[in-house]
CSV table of C-alpha atoms in Angstrom, one decimal:
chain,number,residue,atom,x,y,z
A,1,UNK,CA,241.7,90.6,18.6
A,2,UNK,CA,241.4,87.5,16.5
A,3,UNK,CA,241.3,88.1,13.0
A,4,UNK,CA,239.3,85.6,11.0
A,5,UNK,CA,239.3,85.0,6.9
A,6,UNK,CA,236.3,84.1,4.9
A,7,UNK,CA,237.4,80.8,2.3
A,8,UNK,CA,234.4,79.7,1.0
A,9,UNK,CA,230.5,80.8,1.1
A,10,UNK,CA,230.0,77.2,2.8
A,11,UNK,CA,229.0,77.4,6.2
A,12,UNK,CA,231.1,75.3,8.8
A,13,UNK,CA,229.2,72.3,10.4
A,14,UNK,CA,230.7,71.6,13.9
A,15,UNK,CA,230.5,68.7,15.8
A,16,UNK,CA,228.4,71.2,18.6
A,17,UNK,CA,226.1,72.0,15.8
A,18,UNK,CA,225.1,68.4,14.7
A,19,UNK,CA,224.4,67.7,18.6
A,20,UNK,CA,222.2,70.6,18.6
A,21,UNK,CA,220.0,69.6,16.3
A,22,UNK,CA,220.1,65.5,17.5
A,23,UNK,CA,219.0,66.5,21.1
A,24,UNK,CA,216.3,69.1,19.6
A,25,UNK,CA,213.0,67.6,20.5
A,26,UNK,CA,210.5,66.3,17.6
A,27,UNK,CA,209.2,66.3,15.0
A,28,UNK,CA,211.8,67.5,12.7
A,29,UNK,CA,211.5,68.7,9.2
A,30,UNK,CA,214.6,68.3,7.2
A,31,UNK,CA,214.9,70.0,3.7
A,32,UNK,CA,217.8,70.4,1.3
A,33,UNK,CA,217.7,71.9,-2.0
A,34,UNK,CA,220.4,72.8,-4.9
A,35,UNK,CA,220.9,76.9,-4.9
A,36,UNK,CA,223.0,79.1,-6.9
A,37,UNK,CA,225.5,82.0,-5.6
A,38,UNK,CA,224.8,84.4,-8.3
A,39,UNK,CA,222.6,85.5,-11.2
A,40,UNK,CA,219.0,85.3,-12.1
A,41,UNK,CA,218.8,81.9,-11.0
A,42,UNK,CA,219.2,83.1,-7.3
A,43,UNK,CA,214.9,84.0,-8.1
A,44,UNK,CA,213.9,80.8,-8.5
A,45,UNK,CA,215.7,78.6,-5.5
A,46,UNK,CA,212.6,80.6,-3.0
A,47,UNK,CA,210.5,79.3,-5.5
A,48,UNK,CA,212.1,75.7,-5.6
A,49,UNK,CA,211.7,75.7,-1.7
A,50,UNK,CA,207.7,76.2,-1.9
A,51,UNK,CA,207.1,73.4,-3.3
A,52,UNK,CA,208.9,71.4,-0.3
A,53,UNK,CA,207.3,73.5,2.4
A,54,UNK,CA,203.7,72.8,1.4
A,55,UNK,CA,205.0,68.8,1.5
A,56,UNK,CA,206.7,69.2,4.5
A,57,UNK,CA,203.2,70.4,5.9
A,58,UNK,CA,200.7,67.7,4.5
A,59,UNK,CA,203.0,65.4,6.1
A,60,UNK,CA,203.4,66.8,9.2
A,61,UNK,CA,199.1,66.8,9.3
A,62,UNK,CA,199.4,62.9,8.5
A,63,UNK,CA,201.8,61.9,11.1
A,64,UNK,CA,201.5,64.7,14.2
A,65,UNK,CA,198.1,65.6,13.6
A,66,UNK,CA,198.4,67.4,17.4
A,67,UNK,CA,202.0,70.0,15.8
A,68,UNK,CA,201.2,73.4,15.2
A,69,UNK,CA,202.4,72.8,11.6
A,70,UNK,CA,202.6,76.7,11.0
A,71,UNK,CA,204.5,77.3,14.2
A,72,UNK,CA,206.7,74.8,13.5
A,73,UNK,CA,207.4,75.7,9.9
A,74,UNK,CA,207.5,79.5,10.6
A,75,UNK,CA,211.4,79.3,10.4
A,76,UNK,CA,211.6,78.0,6.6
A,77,UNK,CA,208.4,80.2,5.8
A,78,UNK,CA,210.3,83.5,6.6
A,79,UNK,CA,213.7,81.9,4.6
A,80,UNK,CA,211.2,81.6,1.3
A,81,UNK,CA,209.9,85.1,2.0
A,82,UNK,CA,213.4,86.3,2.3
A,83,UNK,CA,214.6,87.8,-0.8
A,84,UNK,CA,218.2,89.2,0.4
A,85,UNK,CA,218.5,85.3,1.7
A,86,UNK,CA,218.4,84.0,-1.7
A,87,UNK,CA,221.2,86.6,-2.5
A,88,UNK,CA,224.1,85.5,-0.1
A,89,UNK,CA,223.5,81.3,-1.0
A,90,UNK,CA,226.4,78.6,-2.0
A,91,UNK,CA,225.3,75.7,-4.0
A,92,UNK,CA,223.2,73.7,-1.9
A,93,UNK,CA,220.8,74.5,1.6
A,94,UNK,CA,220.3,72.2,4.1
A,95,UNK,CA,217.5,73.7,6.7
A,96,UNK,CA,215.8,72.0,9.8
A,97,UNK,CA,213.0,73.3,11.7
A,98,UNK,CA,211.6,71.7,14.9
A,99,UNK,CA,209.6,72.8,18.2
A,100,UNK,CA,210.6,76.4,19.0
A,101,UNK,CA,213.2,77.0,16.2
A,102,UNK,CA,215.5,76.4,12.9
A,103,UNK,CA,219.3,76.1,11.4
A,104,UNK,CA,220.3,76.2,7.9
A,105,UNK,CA,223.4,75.8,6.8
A,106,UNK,CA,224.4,76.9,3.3
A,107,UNK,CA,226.8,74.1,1.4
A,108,UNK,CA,229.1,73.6,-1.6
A,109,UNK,CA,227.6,70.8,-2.2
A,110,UNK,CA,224.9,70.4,-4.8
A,111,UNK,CA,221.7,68.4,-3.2
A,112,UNK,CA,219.3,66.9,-4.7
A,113,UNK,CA,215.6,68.6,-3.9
A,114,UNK,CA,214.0,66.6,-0.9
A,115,UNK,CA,211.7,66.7,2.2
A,116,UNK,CA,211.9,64.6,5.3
A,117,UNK,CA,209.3,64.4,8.3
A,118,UNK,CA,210.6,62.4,11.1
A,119,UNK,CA,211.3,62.1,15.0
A,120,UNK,CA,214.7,63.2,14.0
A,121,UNK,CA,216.5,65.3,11.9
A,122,UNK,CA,218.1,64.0,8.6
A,123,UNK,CA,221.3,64.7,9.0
A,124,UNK,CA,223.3,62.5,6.6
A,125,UNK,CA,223.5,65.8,3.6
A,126,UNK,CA,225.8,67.6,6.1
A,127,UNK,CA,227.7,65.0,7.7
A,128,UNK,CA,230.2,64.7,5.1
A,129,UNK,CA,230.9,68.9,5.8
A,130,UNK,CA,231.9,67.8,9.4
A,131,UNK,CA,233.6,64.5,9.0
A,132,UNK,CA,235.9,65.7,6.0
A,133,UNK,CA,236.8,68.9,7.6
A,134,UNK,CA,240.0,69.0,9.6
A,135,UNK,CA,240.4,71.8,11.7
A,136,UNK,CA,244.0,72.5,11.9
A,137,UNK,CA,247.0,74.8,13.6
A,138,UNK,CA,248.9,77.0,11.4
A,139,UNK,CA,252.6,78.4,12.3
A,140,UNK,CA,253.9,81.2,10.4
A,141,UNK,CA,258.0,81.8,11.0
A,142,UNK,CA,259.9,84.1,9.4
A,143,UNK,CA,263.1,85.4,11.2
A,144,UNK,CA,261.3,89.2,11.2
A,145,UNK,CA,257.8,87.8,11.3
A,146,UNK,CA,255.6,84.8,13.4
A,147,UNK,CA,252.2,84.6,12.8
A,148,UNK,CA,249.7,81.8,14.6
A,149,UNK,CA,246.3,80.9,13.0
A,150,UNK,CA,243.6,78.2,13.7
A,151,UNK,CA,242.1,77.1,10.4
A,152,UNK,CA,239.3,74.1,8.9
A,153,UNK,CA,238.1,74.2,5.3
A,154,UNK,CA,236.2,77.4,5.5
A,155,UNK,CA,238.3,79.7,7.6
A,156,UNK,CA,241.6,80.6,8.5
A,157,UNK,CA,241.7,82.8,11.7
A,158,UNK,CA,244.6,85.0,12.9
A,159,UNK,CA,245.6,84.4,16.7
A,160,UNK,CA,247.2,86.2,19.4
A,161,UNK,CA,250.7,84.8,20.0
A,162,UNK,CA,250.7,85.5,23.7
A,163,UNK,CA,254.1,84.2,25.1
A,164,UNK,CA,255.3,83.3,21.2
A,165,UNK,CA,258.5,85.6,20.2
A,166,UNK,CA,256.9,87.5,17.4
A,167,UNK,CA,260.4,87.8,15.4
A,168,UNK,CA,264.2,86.6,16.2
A,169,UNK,CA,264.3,91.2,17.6
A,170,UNK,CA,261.8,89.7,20.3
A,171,UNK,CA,264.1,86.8,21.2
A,172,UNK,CA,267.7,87.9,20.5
A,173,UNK,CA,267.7,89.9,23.9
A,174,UNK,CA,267.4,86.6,26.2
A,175,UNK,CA,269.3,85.1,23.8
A,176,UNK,CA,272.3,86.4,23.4
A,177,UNK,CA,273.4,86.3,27.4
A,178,UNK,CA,272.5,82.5,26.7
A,179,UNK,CA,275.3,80.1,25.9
A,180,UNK,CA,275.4,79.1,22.4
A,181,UNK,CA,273.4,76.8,21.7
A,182,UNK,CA,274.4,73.4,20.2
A,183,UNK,CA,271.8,70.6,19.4
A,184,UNK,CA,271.7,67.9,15.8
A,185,UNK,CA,268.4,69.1,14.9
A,186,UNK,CA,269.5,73.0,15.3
A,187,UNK,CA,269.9,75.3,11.9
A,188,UNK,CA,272.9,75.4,10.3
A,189,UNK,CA,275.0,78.3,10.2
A,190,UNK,CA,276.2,78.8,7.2
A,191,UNK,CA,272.0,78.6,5.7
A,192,UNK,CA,270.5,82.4,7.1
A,193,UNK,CA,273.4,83.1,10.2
A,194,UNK,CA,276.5,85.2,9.7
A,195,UNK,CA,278.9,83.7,12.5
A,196,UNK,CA,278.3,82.3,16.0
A,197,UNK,CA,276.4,85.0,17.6
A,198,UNK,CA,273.5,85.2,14.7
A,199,UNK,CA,273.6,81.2,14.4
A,200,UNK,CA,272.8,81.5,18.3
A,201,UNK,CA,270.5,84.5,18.2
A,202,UNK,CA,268.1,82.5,15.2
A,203,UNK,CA,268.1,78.7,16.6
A,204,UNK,CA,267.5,80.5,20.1
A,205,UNK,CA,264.3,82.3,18.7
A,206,UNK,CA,263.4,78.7,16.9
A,207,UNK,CA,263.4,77.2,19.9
A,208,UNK,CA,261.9,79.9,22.3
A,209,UNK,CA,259.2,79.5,19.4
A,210,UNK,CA,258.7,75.7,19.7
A,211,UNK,CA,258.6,75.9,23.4
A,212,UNK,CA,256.3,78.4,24.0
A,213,UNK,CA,254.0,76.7,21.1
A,214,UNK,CA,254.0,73.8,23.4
A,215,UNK,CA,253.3,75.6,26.3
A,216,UNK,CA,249.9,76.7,25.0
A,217,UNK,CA,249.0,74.3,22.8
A,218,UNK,CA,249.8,70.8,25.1
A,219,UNK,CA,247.5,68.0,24.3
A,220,UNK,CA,245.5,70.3,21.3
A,221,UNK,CA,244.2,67.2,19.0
A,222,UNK,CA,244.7,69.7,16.3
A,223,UNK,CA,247.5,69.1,13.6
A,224,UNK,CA,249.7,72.2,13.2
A,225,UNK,CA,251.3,72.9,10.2
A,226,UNK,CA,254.6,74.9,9.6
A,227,UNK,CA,254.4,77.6,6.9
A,228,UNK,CA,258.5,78.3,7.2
A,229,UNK,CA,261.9,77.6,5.6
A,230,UNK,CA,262.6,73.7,5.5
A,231,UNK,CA,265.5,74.3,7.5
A,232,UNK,CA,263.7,76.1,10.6
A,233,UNK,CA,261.5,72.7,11.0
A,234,UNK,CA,263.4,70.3,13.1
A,235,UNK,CA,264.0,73.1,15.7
A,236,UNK,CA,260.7,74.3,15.5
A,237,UNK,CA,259.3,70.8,16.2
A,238,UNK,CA,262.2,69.8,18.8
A,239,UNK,CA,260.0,70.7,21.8
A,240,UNK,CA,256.7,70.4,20.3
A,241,UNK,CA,256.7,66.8,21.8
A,242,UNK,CA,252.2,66.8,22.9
A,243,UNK,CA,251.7,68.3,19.2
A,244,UNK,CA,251.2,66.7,16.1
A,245,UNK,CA,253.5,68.4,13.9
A,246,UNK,CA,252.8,67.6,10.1
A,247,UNK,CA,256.4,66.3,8.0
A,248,UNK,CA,254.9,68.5,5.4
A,249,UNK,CA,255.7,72.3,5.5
A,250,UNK,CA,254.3,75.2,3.4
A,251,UNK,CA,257.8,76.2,2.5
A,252,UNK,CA,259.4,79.3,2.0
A,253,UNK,CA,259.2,83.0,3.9
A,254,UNK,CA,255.5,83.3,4.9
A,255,UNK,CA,256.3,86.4,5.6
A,256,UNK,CA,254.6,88.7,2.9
A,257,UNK,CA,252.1,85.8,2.0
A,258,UNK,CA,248.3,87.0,3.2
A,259,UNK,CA,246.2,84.6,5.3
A,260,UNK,CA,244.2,83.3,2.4
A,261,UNK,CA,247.5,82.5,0.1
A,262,UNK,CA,248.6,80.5,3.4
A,263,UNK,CA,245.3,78.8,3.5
A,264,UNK,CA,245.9,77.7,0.5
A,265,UNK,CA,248.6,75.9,0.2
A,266,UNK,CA,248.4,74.4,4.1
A,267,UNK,CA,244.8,72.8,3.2
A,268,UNK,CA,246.3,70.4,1.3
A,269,UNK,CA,248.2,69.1,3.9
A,270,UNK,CA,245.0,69.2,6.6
A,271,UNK,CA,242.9,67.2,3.8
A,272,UNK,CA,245.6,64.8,4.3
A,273,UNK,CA,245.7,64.5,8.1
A,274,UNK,CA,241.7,64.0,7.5
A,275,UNK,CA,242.3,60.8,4.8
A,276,UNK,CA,244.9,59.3,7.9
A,277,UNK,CA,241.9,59.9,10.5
A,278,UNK,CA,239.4,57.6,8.2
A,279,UNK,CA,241.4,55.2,7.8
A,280,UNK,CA,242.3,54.8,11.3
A,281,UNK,CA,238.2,54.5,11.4
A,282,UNK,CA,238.5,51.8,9.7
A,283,UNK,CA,241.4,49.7,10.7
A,284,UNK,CA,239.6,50.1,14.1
A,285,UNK,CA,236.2,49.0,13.1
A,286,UNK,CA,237.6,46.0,11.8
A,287,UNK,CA,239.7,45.3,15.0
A,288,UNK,CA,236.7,45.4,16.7
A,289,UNK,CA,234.5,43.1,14.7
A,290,UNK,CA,236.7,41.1,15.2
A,291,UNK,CA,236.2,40.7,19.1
A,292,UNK,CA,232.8,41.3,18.9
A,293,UNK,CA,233.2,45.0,20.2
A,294,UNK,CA,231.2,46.0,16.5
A,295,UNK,CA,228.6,45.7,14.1
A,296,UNK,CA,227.2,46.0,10.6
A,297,UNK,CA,223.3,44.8,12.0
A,298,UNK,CA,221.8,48.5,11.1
A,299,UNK,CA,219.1,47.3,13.4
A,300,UNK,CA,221.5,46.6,16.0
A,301,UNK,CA,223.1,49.9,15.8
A,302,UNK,CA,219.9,51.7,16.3
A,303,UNK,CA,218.8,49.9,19.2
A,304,UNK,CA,222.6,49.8,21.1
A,305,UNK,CA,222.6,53.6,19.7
A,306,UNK,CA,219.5,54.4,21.9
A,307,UNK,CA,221.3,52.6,25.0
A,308,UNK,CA,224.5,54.8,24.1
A,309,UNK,CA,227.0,52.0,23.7
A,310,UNK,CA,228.1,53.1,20.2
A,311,UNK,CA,231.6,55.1,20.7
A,312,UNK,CA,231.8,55.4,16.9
A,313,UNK,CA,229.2,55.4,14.3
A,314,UNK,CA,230.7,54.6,10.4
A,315,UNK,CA,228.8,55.1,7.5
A,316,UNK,CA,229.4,54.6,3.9
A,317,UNK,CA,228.7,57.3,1.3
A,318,UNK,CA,225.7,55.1,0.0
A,319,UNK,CA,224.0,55.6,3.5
A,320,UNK,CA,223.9,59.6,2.7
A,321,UNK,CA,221.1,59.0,0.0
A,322,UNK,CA,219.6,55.4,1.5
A,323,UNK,CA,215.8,55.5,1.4
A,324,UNK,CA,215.2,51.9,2.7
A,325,UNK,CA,216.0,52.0,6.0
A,326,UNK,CA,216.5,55.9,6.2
A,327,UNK,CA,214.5,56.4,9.7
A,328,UNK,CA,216.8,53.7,11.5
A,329,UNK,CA,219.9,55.5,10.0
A,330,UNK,CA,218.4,59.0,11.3
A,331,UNK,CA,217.6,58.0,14.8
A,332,UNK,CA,221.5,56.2,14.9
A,333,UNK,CA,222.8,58.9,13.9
A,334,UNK,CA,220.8,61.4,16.4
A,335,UNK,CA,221.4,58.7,19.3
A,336,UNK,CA,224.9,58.1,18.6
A,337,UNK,CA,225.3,62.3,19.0
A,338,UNK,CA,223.1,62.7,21.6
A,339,UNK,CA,225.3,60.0,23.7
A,340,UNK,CA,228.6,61.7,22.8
A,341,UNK,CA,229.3,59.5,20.3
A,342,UNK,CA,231.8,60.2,17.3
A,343,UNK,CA,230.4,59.7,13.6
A,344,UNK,CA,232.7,59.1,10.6
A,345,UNK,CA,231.7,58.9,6.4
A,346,UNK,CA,234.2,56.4,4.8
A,347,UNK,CA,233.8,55.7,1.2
A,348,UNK,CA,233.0,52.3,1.3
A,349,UNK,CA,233.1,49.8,3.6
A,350,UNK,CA,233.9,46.3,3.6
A,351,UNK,CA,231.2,44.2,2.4
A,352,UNK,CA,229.8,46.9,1.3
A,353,UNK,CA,227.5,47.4,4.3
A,354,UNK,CA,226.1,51.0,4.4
A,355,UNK,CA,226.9,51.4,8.2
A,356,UNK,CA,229.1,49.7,11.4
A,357,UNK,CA,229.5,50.6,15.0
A,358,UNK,CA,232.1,50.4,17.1
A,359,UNK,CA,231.1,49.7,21.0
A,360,UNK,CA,231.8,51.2,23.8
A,361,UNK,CA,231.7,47.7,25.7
């Protein structure tokens, strides 16, 4: 059974869950407000959310006189009249409601309070908690010890190995009728061996390790990440040749460290892999404005969005909080999903444009 770990109060946006809510028929009402995770101040964020609710429904009688405006707000009316809600918050909630139903997702980021009635949802608060997680493998090796995990920002979940030796024990009996094995990246016997047959028996189990990893995890996008000596790597990664094996290792025995303690130190290293992917985002937006395979037209995006030739939608950090032209940004982003489209936040981009696209064709 898969054991998973708890890192932050933050829920996890996936790229399932931002779909969800683009395909989601309108209209939409998109709130986000500040809350706080303890204390008396957890009273007051219900009362902060009123407020919001009674604008989200004079809107809603402006611009869809024909919606059922307490039908379609029933999901956020039950959230203010929950007082164990306010209880288990982060520092920020995002909540939709639409036709037939509601999300929220509680954040660790700390919105500003605001109400937005549209077609589509207004999903540029949460984007940044999907485009700068990294979801990530984790291999724990210790010669008595090998866990697996699968990990992003806000969890870290214990696997079942399967067909992974679970300690060098597991391994030494097919290895030891093997012939010794000699390789350059193999471990070196005088580091954790005591002669020939333990130098075999331990860069055996590396290797029955490494090849079994690949067996499961061939063509997985997901970085993995070594938690292990420094030593172990290069025969842990020898046959790992479909998986992305980080240069960076949580070093030393991971043997007695607890799932959290791991998640700690191997985020780092995913938050890394993460700052790679956006830049690769951007070296190939440029590439493509250069052939004419992109744009930074925002008007252009929305329409080729709607036709579903945008393969990647970029926007700058500025775009999260744009006002002007904040309907055309929502219906990109909701088209771009909808057409299985990849989005991406970047910092800044060139020319300080708040958005490009990269085409399909």
């Amino acid at each position: 059974m898969n054991t998973r770990n708890i890192i932050t109060a933050s829920d996890p946006v996936r790229h399932d869950d931002l779909r969800d809510l683009a395909t989601r028929p309108g209209p939409t009402v998109s709130i986000v407000i500040p809350t706080h995770r303890g204390g008396a101040e957890t009273l007051t964020d219900s009362q902060r959310l009123r407020p919001l609710l009674e604008q989200a429904r004079k809107e809603l009688a402006e611009r869809y006189p024909d919606v059922d405006a307490d039908s379609l707000l029933a999901p956020i009316q039950s959230l203010a009249d929950s007082r164990r809600f306010w209880q288990e918050q982060a520092d920020g909630l995002a909540i939709y409601a639409y036709p037939g139903g509601g999300r929220h997702f509680r954040t660790d980021r700390d919105f500003t309070p605001g109400v937005i009635v549209g077609d589509h949802p207004n999903l540029r608060p949460i984007l940044p908690l999907f485009t700068e997680d990294q979801e990530f493998l984790l291999l724990a090796v210790g010669r008595d010890k090998v866990r697996l995990f699968e990990g992003d920002r806000a969890t870290i979940t214990e696997l079942p190995l399967g067909a992974i030796p679970a300690s060098d024990e597991e391994a030494e009996g097919v290895n030891t009728r093997e012939p010794q094995l000699q390789h350059q990246s193999s471990v070196h016997a005088g580091a954790h061996g005591h002669g020939p047959r333990d130098y075999n028996v331990l860069n055996g189990f590396l290797q029955q390790v490494s090849k079994a990893v690949e067996a499961r995890f061939t063509n997985d996008r997901r970085p993995l990440i070594l938690a292990t000596l420094e030593e172990y790597r290069g025969a842990l990664a020898e046959h790992m040749k479909t998986i992305k094996v980080m240069a960076e290792v949580v070093p030393g025995s991971p043997t007695e460290r607890s799932p959290k303690q791991l998640h700690e130190k191997a985020w780092p290293i995913a938050v890394d892999e993460g700052r790679r992917r956006h830049a690769a985002t951007l070296d190939r937006l440029g590439e493509a404005l250069g052939t004419g395979l992109a744009t930074n037209d925002t008007s252009l995006i929305g329409s080729d969005s709607a036709a579903g030739r945008v393969d990647t939608l970029v926007l700058a950090e500025r775009a999260l909080t744009e006002d002007a032209r904040a309907d055309e940004l929502d219906a990109a982003i909701a088209n771009t999903l909808a057409n299985r489209g990849r989005i991406d936040v970047v910092t800044v981009l060139p020319g300080n444009h708040a958005s490009g696209a990269i085409f399909r064709y």
